[in-house]
């Protein structure tokens, strides 16, 4: 999968954008991410910061995820909202299969905060959110739809492996069973 992603990214930079739509266009066409797109495009500097960081992985809360915390979001000042939004984006392209393979990884967001992405019991979890729509790939990176807005203070480190080492991006193994991995990939194909 990594080879395919690398070839796709290389081709998308060499060949005109006939190959695919931008990740922003794909999210808009999906219909589940309107609240996120509205916030990103109407919060000064956020869309520019994301575009300057391409390719990126975006953990995109659905409209329902934003609706669940609408009162909290409405009380945020512009700079705090920008930080929350940037806290859903990391540089680089990470597929669901990458996360399954890594087991648990800690990533730094564009806001400078950390996210824990953990494969557990057939699901990919991002802090307290669950990936419900993985691998929406287009020009500029990849989007994974999530069921909750990621808020500051929800980061927890990856669990320690036997021997006292933390699992992370250098980990070659993954947690969970092979059948759980198949179930996740089938669920989202």
PDB file of N, CA and C in Angstrom, residues 101-160:
ATOM      1  N   UNK A 101      -0.658  -1.301  10.612  1.00  0.00           N
ATOM      2  CA  UNK A 101       0.691  -1.865  10.652  1.00  0.00           C
ATOM      3  C   UNK A 101       1.492  -1.330  11.846  1.00  0.00           C
ATOM      4  N   UNK A 102       1.372  -0.041  12.135  1.00  0.00           N
ATOM      5  CA  UNK A 102       2.144   0.563  13.225  1.00  0.00           C
ATOM      6  C   UNK A 102       1.597   0.184  14.606  1.00  0.00           C
ATOM      7  N   UNK A 103       0.324  -0.123  14.693  1.00  0.00           N
ATOM      8  CA  UNK A 103      -0.260  -0.477  15.986  1.00  0.00           C
ATOM      9  C   UNK A 103      -0.607   0.745  16.801  1.00  0.00           C
ATOM     10  N   UNK A 104       0.375   1.552  17.109  1.00  0.00           N
ATOM     11  CA  UNK A 104       0.157   2.812  17.823  1.00  0.00           C
ATOM     12  C   UNK A 104       1.269   3.768  17.436  1.00  0.00           C
ATOM     13  N   UNK A 105       0.890   5.010  17.139  1.00  0.00           N
ATOM     14  CA  UNK A 105       1.873   6.010  16.753  1.00  0.00           C
ATOM     15  C   UNK A 105       1.442   7.362  17.321  1.00  0.00           C
ATOM     16  N   UNK A 106       2.415   8.158  17.693  1.00  0.00           N
ATOM     17  CA  UNK A 106       2.159   9.507  18.178  1.00  0.00           C
ATOM     18  C   UNK A 106       2.624  10.481  17.102  1.00  0.00           C
ATOM     19  N   UNK A 107       1.703  11.343  16.659  1.00  0.00           N
ATOM     20  CA  UNK A 107       1.976  12.277  15.568  1.00  0.00           C
ATOM     21  C   UNK A 107       1.843  13.708  16.062  1.00  0.00           C
ATOM     22  N   UNK A 108       2.600  14.617  15.443  1.00  0.00           N
ATOM     23  CA  UNK A 108       2.518  16.030  15.773  1.00  0.00           C
ATOM     24  C   UNK A 108       1.650  16.726  14.737  1.00  0.00           C
ATOM     25  N   UNK A 109       0.676  17.505  15.213  1.00  0.00           N
ATOM     26  CA  UNK A 109      -0.265  18.198  14.333  1.00  0.00           C
ATOM     27  C   UNK A 109       0.308  19.532  13.873  1.00  0.00           C
ATOM     28  N   UNK A 110      -0.401  20.174  12.940  1.00  0.00           N
ATOM     29  CA  UNK A 110       0.003  21.508  12.497  1.00  0.00           C
ATOM     30  C   UNK A 110      -0.098  22.521  13.629  1.00  0.00           C
ATOM     31  N   UNK A 111      -0.903  22.233  14.647  1.00  0.00           N
ATOM     32  CA  UNK A 111      -1.026  23.118  15.805  1.00  0.00           C
ATOM     33  C   UNK A 111       0.119  22.914  16.791  1.00  0.00           C
ATOM     34  N   UNK A 112       0.942  21.888  16.560  1.00  0.00           N
ATOM     35  CA  UNK A 112       2.040  21.584  17.472  1.00  0.00           C
ATOM     36  C   UNK A 112       1.641  20.659  18.609  1.00  0.00           C
ATOM     37  N   UNK A 113       0.393  20.218  18.613  1.00  0.00           N
ATOM     38  CA  UNK A 113      -0.088  19.266  19.611  1.00  0.00           C
ATOM     39  C   UNK A 113       0.220  17.850  19.134  1.00  0.00           C
ATOM     40  N   UNK A 114      -0.047  16.889  20.003  1.00  0.00           N
ATOM     41  CA  UNK A 114       0.176  15.492  19.647  1.00  0.00           C
ATOM     42  C   UNK A 114      -1.148  14.747  19.560  1.00  0.00           C
ATOM     43  N   UNK A 115      -1.160  13.763  18.667  1.00  0.00           N
ATOM     44  CA  UNK A 115      -2.275  12.835  18.525  1.00  0.00           C
ATOM     45  C   UNK A 115      -1.738  11.427  18.723  1.00  0.00           C
ATOM     46  N   UNK A 116      -2.564  10.595  19.335  1.00  0.00           N
ATOM     47  CA  UNK A 116      -2.242   9.176  19.397  1.00  0.00           C
ATOM     48  C   UNK A 116      -3.178   8.476  18.432  1.00  0.00           C
ATOM     49  N   UNK A 117      -2.616   7.735  17.493  1.00  0.00           N
ATOM     50  CA  UNK A 117      -3.413   6.937  16.570  1.00  0.00           C
ATOM     51  C   UNK A 117      -3.124   5.483  16.909  1.00  0.00           C
ATOM     52  N   UNK A 118      -4.181   4.778  17.311  1.00  0.00           N
ATOM     53  CA  UNK A 118      -4.056   3.435  17.857  1.00  0.00           C
ATOM     54  C   UNK A 118      -4.980   2.488  17.113  1.00  0.00           C
ATOM     55  N   UNK A 119      -4.441   1.350  16.692  1.00  0.00           N
ATOM     56  CA  UNK A 119      -5.275   0.302  16.121  1.00  0.00           C
ATOM     57  C   UNK A 119      -5.617  -0.659  17.247  1.00  0.00           C
ATOM     58  N   UNK A 120      -6.915  -0.806  17.525  1.00  0.00           N
ATOM     59  CA  UNK A 120      -7.341  -1.643  18.643  1.00  0.00           C
ATOM     60  C   UNK A 120      -8.720  -2.233  18.358  1.00  0.00           C
ATOM     61  N   UNK A 121      -8.862  -3.508  18.578  1.00  0.00           N
ATOM     62  CA  UNK A 121     -10.147  -4.198  18.435  1.00  0.00           C
ATOM     63  C   UNK A 121     -10.829  -3.927  17.093  1.00  0.00           C
ATOM     64  N   UNK A 122     -10.042  -3.918  16.010  1.00  0.00           N
ATOM     65  CA  UNK A 122     -10.603  -3.757  14.672  1.00  0.00           C
ATOM     66  C   UNK A 122     -10.908  -2.327  14.283  1.00  0.00           C
ATOM     67  N   UNK A 123     -10.504  -1.349  15.094  1.00  0.00           N
ATOM     68  CA  UNK A 123     -10.770   0.065  14.787  1.00  0.00           C
ATOM     69  C   UNK A 123      -9.495   0.886  14.893  1.00  0.00           C
ATOM     70  N   UNK A 124      -9.453   1.965  14.119  1.00  0.00           N
ATOM     71  CA  UNK A 124      -8.381   2.949  14.258  1.00  0.00           C
ATOM     72  C   UNK A 124      -8.952   4.082  15.093  1.00  0.00           C
ATOM     73  N   UNK A 125      -8.292   4.368  16.213  1.00  0.00           N
ATOM     74  CA  UNK A 125      -8.720   5.410  17.142  1.00  0.00           C
ATOM     75  C   UNK A 125      -7.734   6.563  17.098  1.00  0.00           C
ATOM     76  N   UNK A 126      -8.250   7.782  17.091  1.00  0.00           N
ATOM     77  CA  UNK A 126      -7.429   8.992  17.093  1.00  0.00           C
ATOM     78  C   UNK A 126      -7.802   9.750  18.359  1.00  0.00           C
ATOM     79  N   UNK A 127      -6.900   9.722  19.356  1.00  0.00           N
ATOM     80  CA  UNK A 127      -7.232  10.193  20.697  1.00  0.00           C
ATOM     81  C   UNK A 127      -8.536   9.525  21.121  1.00  0.00           C
ATOM     82  N   UNK A 128      -9.617  10.263  21.287  1.00  0.00           N
ATOM     83  CA  UNK A 128     -10.893   9.672  21.722  1.00  0.00           C
ATOM     84  C   UNK A 128     -11.869   9.454  20.559  1.00  0.00           C
ATOM     85  N   UNK A 129     -11.418   9.693  19.339  1.00  0.00           N
ATOM     86  CA  UNK A 129     -12.270   9.563  18.151  1.00  0.00           C
ATOM     87  C   UNK A 129     -12.020   8.237  17.450  1.00  0.00           C
ATOM     88  N   UNK A 130     -13.013   7.785  16.704  1.00  0.00           N
ATOM     89  CA  UNK A 130     -12.909   6.549  15.929  1.00  0.00           C
ATOM     90  C   UNK A 130     -12.959   6.914  14.443  1.00  0.00           C
ATOM     91  N   UNK A 131     -12.060   6.316  13.665  1.00  0.00           N
ATOM     92  CA  UNK A 131     -12.098   6.509  12.218  1.00  0.00           C
ATOM     93  C   UNK A 131     -13.297   5.725  11.682  1.00  0.00           C
ATOM     94  N   UNK A 132     -14.211   6.448  11.024  1.00  0.00           N
ATOM     95  CA  UNK A 132     -15.413   5.814  10.487  1.00  0.00           C
ATOM     96  C   UNK A 132     -15.437   5.807   8.960  1.00  0.00           C
ATOM     97  N   UNK A 133     -14.553   6.590   8.343  1.00  0.00           N
ATOM     98  CA  UNK A 133     -14.428   6.608   6.882  1.00  0.00           C
ATOM     99  C   UNK A 133     -12.960   6.835   6.537  1.00  0.00           C
ATOM    100  N   UNK A 134     -12.197   5.746   6.346  1.00  0.00           N
ATOM    101  CA  UNK A 134     -10.770   5.908   6.077  1.00  0.00           C
ATOM    102  C   UNK A 134     -10.464   6.132   4.598  1.00  0.00           C
ATOM    103  N   UNK A 135      -9.257   6.644   4.368  1.00  0.00           N
ATOM    104  CA  UNK A 135      -8.621   6.617   3.047  1.00  0.00           C
ATOM    105  C   UNK A 135      -9.358   7.348   1.931  1.00  0.00           C
ATOM    106  N   UNK A 136      -9.815   8.557   2.186  1.00  0.00           N
ATOM    107  CA  UNK A 136     -10.352   9.404   1.115  1.00  0.00           C
ATOM    108  C   UNK A 136      -9.141  10.169   0.582  1.00  0.00           C
ATOM    109  N   UNK A 137      -8.549   9.657  -0.488  1.00  0.00           N
ATOM    110  CA  UNK A 137      -7.291  10.199  -1.010  1.00  0.00           C
ATOM    111  C   UNK A 137      -7.542  11.068  -2.224  1.00  0.00           C
ATOM    112  N   UNK A 138      -6.805  12.160  -2.316  1.00  0.00           N
ATOM    113  CA  UNK A 138      -6.884  13.060  -3.453  1.00  0.00           C
ATOM    114  C   UNK A 138      -5.642  13.921  -3.510  1.00  0.00           C
ATOM    115  N   UNK A 139      -5.651  14.897  -4.412  1.00  0.00           N
ATOM    116  CA  UNK A 139      -4.524  15.812  -4.495  1.00  0.00           C
ATOM    117  C   UNK A 139      -4.369  16.522  -3.162  1.00  0.00           C
ATOM    118  N   UNK A 140      -3.195  16.476  -2.612  1.00  0.00           N
ATOM    119  CA  UNK A 140      -2.906  17.154  -1.354  1.00  0.00           C
ATOM    120  C   UNK A 140      -2.850  16.243  -0.154  1.00  0.00           C
ATOM    121  N   UNK A 141      -3.275  14.983  -0.299  1.00  0.00           N
ATOM    122  CA  UNK A 141      -3.163  14.086   0.838  1.00  0.00           C
ATOM    123  C   UNK A 141      -4.306  13.108   0.977  1.00  0.00           C
ATOM    124  N   UNK A 142      -4.683  12.874   2.227  1.00  0.00           N
ATOM    125  CA  UNK A 142      -5.692  11.865   2.540  1.00  0.00           C
ATOM    126  C   UNK A 142      -6.533  12.333   3.724  1.00  0.00           C
ATOM    127  N   UNK A 143      -7.783  11.937   3.717  1.00  0.00           N
ATOM    128  CA  UNK A 143      -8.712  12.279   4.794  1.00  0.00           C
ATOM    129  C   UNK A 143      -9.215  10.986   5.413  1.00  0.00           C
ATOM    130  N   UNK A 144      -9.322  11.003   6.741  1.00  0.00           N
ATOM    131  CA  UNK A 144      -9.978   9.930   7.471  1.00  0.00           C
ATOM    132  C   UNK A 144     -11.124  10.577   8.241  1.00  0.00           C
ATOM    133  N   UNK A 145     -12.364  10.194   7.941  1.00  0.00           N
ATOM    134  CA  UNK A 145     -13.514  10.718   8.668  1.00  0.00           C
ATOM    135  C   UNK A 145     -13.543  10.152  10.076  1.00  0.00           C
ATOM    136  N   UNK A 146     -13.790  11.022  11.070  1.00  0.00           N
ATOM    137  CA  UNK A 146     -13.834  10.582  12.471  1.00  0.00           C
ATOM    138  C   UNK A 146     -15.162  10.986  13.105  1.00  0.00           C
ATOM    139  N   UNK A 147     -15.499  10.310  14.199  1.00  0.00           N
ATOM    140  CA  UNK A 147     -16.814  10.496  14.815  1.00  0.00           C
ATOM    141  C   UNK A 147     -16.862  11.532  15.934  1.00  0.00           C
ATOM    142  N   UNK A 148     -15.721  12.126  16.295  1.00  0.00           N
ATOM    143  CA  UNK A 148     -15.687  13.151  17.344  1.00  0.00           C
ATOM    144  C   UNK A 148     -14.677  14.229  16.967  1.00  0.00           C
ATOM    145  N   UNK A 149     -14.935  15.447  17.408  1.00  0.00           N
ATOM    146  CA  UNK A 149     -13.972  16.532  17.242  1.00  0.00           C
ATOM    147  C   UNK A 149     -12.848  16.297  18.253  1.00  0.00           C
ATOM    148  N   UNK A 150     -11.612  16.435  17.799  1.00  0.00           N
ATOM    149  CA  UNK A 150     -10.457  16.256  18.678  1.00  0.00           C
ATOM    150  C   UNK A 150     -10.225  17.570  19.424  1.00  0.00           C
ATOM    151  N   UNK A 151     -10.313  17.507  20.721  1.00  0.00           N
ATOM    152  CA  UNK A 151     -10.138  18.703  21.545  1.00  0.00           C
ATOM    153  C   UNK A 151      -8.801  18.646  22.279  1.00  0.00           C
ATOM    154  N   UNK A 152      -8.231  19.820  22.571  1.00  0.00           N
ATOM    155  CA  UNK A 152      -6.978  19.842  23.342  1.00  0.00           C
ATOM    156  C   UNK A 152      -7.163  19.103  24.668  1.00  0.00           C
ATOM    157  N   UNK A 153      -6.103  18.448  25.103  1.00  0.00           N
ATOM    158  CA  UNK A 153      -6.142  17.746  26.384  1.00  0.00           C
ATOM    159  C   UNK A 153      -6.617  16.306  26.299  1.00  0.00           C
ATOM    160  N   UNK A 154      -6.879  15.793  25.089  1.00  0.00           N
ATOM    161  CA  UNK A 154      -7.358  14.419  24.962  1.00  0.00           C
ATOM    162  C   UNK A 154      -6.246  13.442  24.562  1.00  0.00           C
ATOM    163  N   UNK A 155      -5.025  13.934  24.392  1.00  0.00           N
ATOM    164  CA  UNK A 155      -3.902  13.085  23.996  1.00  0.00           C
ATOM    165  C   UNK A 155      -3.465  12.203  25.168  1.00  0.00           C
ATOM    166  N   UNK A 156      -3.257  10.930  24.864  1.00  0.00           N
ATOM    167  CA  UNK A 156      -2.624   9.994  25.795  1.00  0.00           C
ATOM    168  C   UNK A 156      -1.532   9.281  25.018  1.00  0.00           C
ATOM    169  N   UNK A 157      -0.428   9.014  25.678  1.00  0.00           N
ATOM    170  CA  UNK A 157       0.699   8.346  25.016  1.00  0.00           C
ATOM    171  C   UNK A 157       0.330   6.922  24.613  1.00  0.00           C
ATOM    172  N   UNK A 158       1.064   6.393  23.652  1.00  0.00           N
ATOM    173  CA  UNK A 158       0.896   4.996  23.258  1.00  0.00           C
ATOM    174  C   UNK A 158       1.226   4.109  24.452  1.00  0.00           C
ATOM    175  N   UNK A 159       0.546   2.979  24.558  1.00  0.00           N
ATOM    176  CA  UNK A 159       0.833   2.060  25.675  1.00  0.00           C
ATOM    177  C   UNK A 159       2.243   1.502  25.568  1.00  0.00           C
ATOM    178  N   UNK A 160       2.778   1.168  26.719  1.00  0.00           N
ATOM    179  CA  UNK A 160       4.115   0.557  26.743  1.00  0.00           C
ATOM    180  C   UNK A 160       4.026  -0.883  26.285  1.00  0.00           C
TER     181      UNK A 160
END
